[in-house]
Short mmCIF file of C-alpha atoms and ligand atoms in Angstrom, two decimals:
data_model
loop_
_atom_site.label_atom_id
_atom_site.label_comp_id
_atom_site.label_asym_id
_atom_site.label_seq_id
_atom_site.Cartn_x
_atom_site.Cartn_y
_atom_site.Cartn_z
CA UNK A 1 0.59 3.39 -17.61
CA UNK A 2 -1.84 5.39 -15.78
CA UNK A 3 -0.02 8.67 -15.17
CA UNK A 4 3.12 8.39 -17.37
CA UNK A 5 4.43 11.51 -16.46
CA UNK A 6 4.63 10.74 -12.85
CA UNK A 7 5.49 7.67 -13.57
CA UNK A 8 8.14 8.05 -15.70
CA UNK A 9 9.93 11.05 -14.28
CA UNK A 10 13.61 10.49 -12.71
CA UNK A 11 13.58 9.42 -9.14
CA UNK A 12 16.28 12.48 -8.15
CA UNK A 13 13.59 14.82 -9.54
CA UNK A 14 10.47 13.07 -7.48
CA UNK A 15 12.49 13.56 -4.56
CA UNK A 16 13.78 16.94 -5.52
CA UNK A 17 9.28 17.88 -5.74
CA UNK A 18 8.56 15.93 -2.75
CA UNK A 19 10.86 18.35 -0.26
CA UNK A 20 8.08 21.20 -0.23
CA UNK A 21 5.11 18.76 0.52
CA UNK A 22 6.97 17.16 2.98
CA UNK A 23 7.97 20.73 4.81
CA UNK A 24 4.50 21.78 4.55
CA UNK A 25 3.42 18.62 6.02
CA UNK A 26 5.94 19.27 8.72
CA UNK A 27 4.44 22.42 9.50
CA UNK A 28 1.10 20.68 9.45
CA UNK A 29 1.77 18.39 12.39
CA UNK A 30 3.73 20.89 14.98
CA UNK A 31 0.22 23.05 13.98
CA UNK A 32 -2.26 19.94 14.46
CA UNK A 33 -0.78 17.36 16.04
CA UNK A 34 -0.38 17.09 19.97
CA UNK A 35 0.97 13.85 19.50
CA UNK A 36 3.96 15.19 17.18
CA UNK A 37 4.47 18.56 18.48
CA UNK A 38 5.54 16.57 21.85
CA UNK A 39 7.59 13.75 19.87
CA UNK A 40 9.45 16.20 18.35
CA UNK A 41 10.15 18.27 21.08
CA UNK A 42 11.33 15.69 22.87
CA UNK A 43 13.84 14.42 20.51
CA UNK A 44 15.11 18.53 20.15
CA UNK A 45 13.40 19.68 17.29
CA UNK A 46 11.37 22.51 18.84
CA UNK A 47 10.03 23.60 15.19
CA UNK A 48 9.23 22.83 11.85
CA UNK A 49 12.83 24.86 10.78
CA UNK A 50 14.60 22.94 13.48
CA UNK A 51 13.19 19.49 11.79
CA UNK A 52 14.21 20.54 8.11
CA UNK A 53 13.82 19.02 5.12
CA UNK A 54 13.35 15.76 3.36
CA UNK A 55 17.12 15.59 3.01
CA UNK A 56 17.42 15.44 6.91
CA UNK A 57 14.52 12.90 7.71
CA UNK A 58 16.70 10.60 8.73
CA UNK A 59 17.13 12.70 11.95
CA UNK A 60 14.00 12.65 13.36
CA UNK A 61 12.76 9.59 15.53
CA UNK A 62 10.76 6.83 14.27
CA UNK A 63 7.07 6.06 14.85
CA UNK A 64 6.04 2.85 16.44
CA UNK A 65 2.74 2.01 15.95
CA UNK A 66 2.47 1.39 19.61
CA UNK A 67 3.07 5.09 20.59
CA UNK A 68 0.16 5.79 18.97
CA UNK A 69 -2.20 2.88 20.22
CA UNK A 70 -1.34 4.61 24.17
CA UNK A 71 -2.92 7.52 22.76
CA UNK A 72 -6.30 5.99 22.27
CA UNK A 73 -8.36 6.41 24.55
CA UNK A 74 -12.27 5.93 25.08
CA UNK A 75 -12.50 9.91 25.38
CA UNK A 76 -10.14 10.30 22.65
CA UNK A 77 -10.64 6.86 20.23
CA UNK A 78 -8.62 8.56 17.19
CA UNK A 79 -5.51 9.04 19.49
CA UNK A 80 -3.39 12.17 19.79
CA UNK A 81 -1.98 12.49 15.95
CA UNK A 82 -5.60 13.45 14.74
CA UNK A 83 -4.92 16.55 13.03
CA UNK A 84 -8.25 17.48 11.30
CA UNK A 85 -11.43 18.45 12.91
CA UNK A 86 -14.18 15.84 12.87
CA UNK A 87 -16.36 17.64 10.22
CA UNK A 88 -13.55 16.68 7.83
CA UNK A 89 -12.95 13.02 8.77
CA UNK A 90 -15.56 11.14 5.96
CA UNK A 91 -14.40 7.63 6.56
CA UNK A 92 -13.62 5.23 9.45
CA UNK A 93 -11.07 2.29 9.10
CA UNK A 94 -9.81 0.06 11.51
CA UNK A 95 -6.87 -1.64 11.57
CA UNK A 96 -6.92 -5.81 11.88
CA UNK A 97 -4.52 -5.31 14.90
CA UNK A 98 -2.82 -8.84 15.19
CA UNK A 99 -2.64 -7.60 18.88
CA UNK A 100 -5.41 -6.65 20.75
CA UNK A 101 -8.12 -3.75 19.75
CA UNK A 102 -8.60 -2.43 16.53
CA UNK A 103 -7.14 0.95 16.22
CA UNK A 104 -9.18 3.13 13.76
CA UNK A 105 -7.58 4.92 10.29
CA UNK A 106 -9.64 8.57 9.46
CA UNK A 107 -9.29 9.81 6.02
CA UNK A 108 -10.44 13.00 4.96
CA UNK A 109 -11.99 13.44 1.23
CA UNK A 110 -8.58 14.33 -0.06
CA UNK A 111 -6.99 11.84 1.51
CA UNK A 112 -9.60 8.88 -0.11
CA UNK A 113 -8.60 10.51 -3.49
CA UNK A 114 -5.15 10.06 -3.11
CA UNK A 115 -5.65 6.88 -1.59
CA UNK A 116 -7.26 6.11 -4.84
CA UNK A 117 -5.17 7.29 -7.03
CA UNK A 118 -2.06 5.82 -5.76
CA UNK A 119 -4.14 2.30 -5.45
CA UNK A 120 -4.84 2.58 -9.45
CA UNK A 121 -1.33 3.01 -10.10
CA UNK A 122 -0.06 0.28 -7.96
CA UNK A 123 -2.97 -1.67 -9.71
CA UNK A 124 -2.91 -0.60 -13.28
CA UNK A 125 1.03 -1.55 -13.19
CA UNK A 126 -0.14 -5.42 -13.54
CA UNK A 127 -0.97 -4.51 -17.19
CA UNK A 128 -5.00 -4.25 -16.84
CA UNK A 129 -6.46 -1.49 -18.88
CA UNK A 130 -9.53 0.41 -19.04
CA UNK A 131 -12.70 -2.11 -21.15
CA UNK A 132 -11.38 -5.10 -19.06
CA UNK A 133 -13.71 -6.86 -15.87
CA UNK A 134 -11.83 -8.00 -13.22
CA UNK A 135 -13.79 -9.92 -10.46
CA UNK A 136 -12.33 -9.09 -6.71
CA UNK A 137 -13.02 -11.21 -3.71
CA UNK A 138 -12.23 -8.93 -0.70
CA UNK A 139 -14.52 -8.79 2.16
CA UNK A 140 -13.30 -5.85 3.44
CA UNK A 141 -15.76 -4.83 5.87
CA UNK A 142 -13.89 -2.39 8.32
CA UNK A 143 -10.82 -2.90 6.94
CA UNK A 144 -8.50 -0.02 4.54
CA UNK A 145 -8.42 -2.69 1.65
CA UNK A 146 -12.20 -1.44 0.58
CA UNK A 147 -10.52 1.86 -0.60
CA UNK A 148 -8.88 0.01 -2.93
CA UNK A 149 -11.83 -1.48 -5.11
CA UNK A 150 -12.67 2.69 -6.45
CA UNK A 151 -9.24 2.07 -8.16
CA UNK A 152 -10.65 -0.35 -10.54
CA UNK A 153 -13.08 2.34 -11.47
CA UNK A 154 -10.25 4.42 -11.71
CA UNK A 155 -8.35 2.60 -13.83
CA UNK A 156 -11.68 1.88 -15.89
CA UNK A 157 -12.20 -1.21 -15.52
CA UNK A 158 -15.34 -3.17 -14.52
CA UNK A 159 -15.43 -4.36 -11.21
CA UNK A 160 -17.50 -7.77 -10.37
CA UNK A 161 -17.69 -7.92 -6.42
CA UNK A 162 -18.05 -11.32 -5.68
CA UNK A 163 -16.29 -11.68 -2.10
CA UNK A 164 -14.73 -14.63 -0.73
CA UNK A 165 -18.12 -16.18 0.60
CA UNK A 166 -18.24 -18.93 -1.95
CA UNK A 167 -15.93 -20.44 -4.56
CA UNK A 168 -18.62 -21.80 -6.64
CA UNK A 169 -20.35 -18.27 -7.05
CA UNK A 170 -16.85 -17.01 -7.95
CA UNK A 171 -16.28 -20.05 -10.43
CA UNK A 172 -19.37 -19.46 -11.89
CA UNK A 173 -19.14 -15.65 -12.23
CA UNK A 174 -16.03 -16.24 -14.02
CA UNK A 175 -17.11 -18.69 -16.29
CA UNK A 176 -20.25 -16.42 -17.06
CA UNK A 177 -18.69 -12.84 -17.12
CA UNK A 178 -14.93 -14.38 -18.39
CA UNK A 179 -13.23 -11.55 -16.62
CA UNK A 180 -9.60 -11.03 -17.77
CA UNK A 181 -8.23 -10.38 -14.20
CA UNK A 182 -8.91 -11.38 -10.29
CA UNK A 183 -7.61 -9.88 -7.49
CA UNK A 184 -7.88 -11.87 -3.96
CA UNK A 185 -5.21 -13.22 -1.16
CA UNK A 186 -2.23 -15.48 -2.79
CA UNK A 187 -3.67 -17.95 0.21
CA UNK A 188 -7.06 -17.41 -1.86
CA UNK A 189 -5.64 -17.90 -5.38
CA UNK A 190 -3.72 -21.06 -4.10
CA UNK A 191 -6.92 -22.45 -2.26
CA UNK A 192 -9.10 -22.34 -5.59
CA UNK A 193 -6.16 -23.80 -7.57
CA UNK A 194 -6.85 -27.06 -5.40
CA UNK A 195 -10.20 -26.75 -5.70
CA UNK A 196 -10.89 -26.38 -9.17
CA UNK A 197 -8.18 -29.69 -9.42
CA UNK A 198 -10.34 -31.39 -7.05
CA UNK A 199 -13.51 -30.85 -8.97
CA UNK A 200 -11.63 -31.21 -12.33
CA UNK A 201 -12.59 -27.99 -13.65
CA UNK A 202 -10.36 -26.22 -15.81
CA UNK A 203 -8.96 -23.37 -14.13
CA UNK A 204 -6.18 -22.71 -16.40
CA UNK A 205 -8.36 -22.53 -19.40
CA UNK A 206 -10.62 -19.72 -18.25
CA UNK A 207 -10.90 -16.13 -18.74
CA UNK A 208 -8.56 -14.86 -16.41
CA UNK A 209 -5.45 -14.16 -17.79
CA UNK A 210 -4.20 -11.74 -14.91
CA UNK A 211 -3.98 -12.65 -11.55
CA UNK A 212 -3.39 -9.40 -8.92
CA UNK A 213 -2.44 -10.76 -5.08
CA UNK A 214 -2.62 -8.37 -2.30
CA UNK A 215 -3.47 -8.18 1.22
CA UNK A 216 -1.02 -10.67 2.48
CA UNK A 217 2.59 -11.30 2.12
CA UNK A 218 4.09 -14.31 -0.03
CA UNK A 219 3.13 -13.74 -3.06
CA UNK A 220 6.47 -13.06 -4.70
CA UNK A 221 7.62 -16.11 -2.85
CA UNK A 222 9.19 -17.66 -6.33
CA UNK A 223 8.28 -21.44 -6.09
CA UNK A 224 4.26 -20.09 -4.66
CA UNK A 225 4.06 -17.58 -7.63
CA UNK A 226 4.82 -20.92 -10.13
CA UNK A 227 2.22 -22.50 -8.84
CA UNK A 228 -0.05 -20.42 -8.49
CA UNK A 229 1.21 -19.24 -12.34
CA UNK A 230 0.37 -22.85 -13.60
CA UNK A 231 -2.37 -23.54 -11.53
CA UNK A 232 -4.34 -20.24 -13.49
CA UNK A 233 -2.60 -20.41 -16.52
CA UNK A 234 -2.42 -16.74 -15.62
CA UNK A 235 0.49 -13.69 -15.08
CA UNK A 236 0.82 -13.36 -11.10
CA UNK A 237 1.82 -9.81 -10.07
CA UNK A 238 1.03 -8.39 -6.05
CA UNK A 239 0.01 -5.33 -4.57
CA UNK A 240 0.74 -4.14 -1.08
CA UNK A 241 -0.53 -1.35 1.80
CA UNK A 242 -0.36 -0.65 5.45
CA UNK A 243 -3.34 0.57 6.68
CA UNK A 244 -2.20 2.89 8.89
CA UNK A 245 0.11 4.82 5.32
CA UNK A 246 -2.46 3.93 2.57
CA UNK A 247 -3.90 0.60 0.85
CA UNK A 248 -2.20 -1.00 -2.38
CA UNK A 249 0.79 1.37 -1.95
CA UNK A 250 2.74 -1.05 -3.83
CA UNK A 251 2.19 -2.52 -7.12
CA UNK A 252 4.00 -5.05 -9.34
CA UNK A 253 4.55 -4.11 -13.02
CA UNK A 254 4.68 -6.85 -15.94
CA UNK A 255 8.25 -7.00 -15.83
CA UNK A 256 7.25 -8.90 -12.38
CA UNK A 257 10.60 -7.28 -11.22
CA UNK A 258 8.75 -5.98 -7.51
CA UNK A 259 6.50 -3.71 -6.57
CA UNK A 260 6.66 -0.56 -7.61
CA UNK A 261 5.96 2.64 -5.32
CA UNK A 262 2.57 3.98 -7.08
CA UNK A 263 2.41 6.69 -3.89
CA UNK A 264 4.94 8.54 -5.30
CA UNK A 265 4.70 12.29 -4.06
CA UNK A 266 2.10 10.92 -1.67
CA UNK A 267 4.34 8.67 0.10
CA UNK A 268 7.95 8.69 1.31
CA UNK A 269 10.16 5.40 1.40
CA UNK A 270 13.03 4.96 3.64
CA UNK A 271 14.58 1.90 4.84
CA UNK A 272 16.13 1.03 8.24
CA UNK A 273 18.43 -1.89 10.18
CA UNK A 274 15.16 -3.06 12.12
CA UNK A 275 17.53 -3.95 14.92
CA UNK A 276 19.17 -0.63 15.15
CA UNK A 277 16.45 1.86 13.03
CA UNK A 278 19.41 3.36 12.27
CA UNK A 279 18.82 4.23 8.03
CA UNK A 280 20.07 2.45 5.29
CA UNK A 281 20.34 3.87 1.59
CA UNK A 282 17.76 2.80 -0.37
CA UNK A 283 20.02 0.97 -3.23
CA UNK A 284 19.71 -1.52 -5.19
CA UNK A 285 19.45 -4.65 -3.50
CA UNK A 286 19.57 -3.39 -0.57
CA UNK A 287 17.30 -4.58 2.44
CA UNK A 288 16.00 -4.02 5.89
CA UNK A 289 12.80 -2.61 7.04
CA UNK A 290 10.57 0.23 5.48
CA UNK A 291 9.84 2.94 7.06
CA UNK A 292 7.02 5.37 5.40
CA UNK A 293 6.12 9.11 5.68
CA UNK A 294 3.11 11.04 4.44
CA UNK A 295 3.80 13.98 2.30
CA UNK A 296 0.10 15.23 1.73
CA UNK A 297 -2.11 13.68 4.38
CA UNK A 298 -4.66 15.93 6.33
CA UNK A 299 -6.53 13.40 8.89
CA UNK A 300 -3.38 11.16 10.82
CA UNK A 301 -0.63 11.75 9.24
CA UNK A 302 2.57 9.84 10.07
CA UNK A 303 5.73 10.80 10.45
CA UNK A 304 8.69 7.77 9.81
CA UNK A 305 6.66 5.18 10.33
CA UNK A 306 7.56 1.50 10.94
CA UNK A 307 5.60 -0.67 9.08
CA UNK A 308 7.70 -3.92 10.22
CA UNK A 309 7.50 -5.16 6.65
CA UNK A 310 11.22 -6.24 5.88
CA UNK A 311 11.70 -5.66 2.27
CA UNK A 312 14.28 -6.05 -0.66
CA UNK A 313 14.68 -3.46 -3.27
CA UNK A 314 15.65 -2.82 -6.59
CA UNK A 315 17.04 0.54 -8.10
CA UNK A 316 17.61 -0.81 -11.07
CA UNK A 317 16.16 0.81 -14.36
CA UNK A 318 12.69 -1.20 -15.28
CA UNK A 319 11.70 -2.31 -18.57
CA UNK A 320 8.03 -0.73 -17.76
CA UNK A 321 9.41 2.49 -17.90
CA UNK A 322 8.34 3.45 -14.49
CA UNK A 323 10.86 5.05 -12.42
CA UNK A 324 10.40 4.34 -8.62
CA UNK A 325 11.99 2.22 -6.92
CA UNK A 326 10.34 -1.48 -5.93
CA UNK A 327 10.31 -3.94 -3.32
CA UNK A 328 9.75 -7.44 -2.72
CA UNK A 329 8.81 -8.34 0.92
CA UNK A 330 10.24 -11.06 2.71
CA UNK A 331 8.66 -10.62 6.15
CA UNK A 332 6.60 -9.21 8.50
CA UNK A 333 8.11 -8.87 12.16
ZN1 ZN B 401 8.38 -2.01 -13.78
#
């Protein structure tokens, strides 16, 4: 475990340290943020006092994602939630936007760090430790998932780009470098199962004894995770951002129970009826649609944010040891 005494420490008390944060945070956006100081205004919370604390959240509206898109503007490309002044903002994501334009993600310096060190979590949860190689396939370009690859430093490992370009190259950096983990797409993992059976190479047999999926949904699916289990003769465990909250939020432990939250005290999980938004405790086995706050962010913040991602969790005490609560997704609306 990376950070066993986060990790480890009761849930109540997380949520008990993440009230200040989240009031300071508050405070942040009626200060910063045009965009918030009129949302909540509008729904009668004229102050930071009037909005409370983390106890009363579930009072305050929810954030679509397209309320912030019809801020964009050419003039103003960041939107109206930019809170921190452009000698701050170091990096530039966008956002794959499965509808129209790109929108674009800025992250201050603190905000990469704690980008990072909630990835490395999420990622060391799988059960990779520091003196392994793992080889990662991501493209990821303009995309948030590039944050992610500092966690493997992070975590101490040693990271072997080798992108998605060509599954030869990756073959053959595996068979050269044996690297006890991979991380890539479960579509990825399941596309190089057939093609390692097509070419009768022995896929199974190699190195990798850890596969970590991310970046798309499905990979907790149970019958796909056999396969793809079989195929690598390898334990499958998934990761999971948004990039508009934070990448590899999310990460399966060993227990392969669900992911994990490894933003804990970054990050603040709620989840809603999707049809209603009204909230729903988050108990075990319950489900419906997260909904995801920032508790220390400086660039964008977001406040209750829908992420569409329709999840199951689990409460239950975890034979990792690690104390927050996890999720398997089912969907994304
Ligand atoms: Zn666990």
């Amino acid at each position: 475990m990376l950070a066993p005494e986060v990790e480890t420490r009761p849930w109540a008390e997380q949520l008990a340290a993440d009230d200040t944060p989240y009031r300071v945070q508050l405070a942040y956006l009626y200060e910063r943020s045009a965009f918030y100081r009129a949302k909540l205004a509008a729904a009668g919370f004229a102050s930071d006092r009037a909005a409370g604390g983390l106890a009363d959240i579930e009072a305050l509206p929810l954030t679509e994602k397209h309320e912030i898109r019809a801020t964009c503007t050419p003039e103003d490309p960041l939107g109206a939630h930019l809170c921190a002044a452009p000698a701050e903002i170091v990096r530039i994501y966008s956002t794959s936007g499965t509808t129209g334009a790109p929108s674009y993600v800025p992250l201050t310096t603190g905000d990469v760090d704690n980008w990072v060190t909630a990835s490395a979590r999420s990622y060391a949860a799988s059960g990779v430790r520091a003196g392994q190689r793992i080889v990662s396939t991501y493209n990821a370009g303009p995309f948030a998932a590039g944050a992610a690859l500092a966690a493997f430093e992070r975590i101490g490992l040693c990271h072997i780009p080798v992108g998605s370009g060509s599954s030869e190259r990756l073959m053959r950096a595996i068979e050269l470098l044996r690297p006890e983990a991979i991380v890539l797409t479960p579509s990825y993992a399941a596309h190089l199962v057939e093609w390692a059976a097509q070419r009768g190479a022995d896929l199974s047999g190699s190195s990798v004894a850890r596969v970590l999926v991310a970046g798309e949904p499905g990979g907790g699916e149970p019958a796909f995770r056999t396969k793809l289990e079989e195929g690598w003769g390898a334990r499958v465990t998934e990761a999971m951002g948004i990039g508009d909250i934070g990448v590899s939020l999310w990460g399966e432990c060993e227990a392969q129970g669900g992911m994990h939250l490894g933003a804990r005290g970054f990050v603040h999980a709620e989840l809603i009826e999707p049809e209603t938004g009204a909230a729903l405790p988050l108990d075990d086995d319950a489900s419906g649609e997260l909904v995801l706050t920032h508790l220390r962010h400086r660039a964008a913040p977001l406040l209750r944010f829908r992420t569409r991602d329709h999840v199951r969790v689990r409460t239950s005490p975890c034979g990792c040891g690690r104390t927050s609560p996890r999720i398997r997704s089912s969907s994304r609306a």
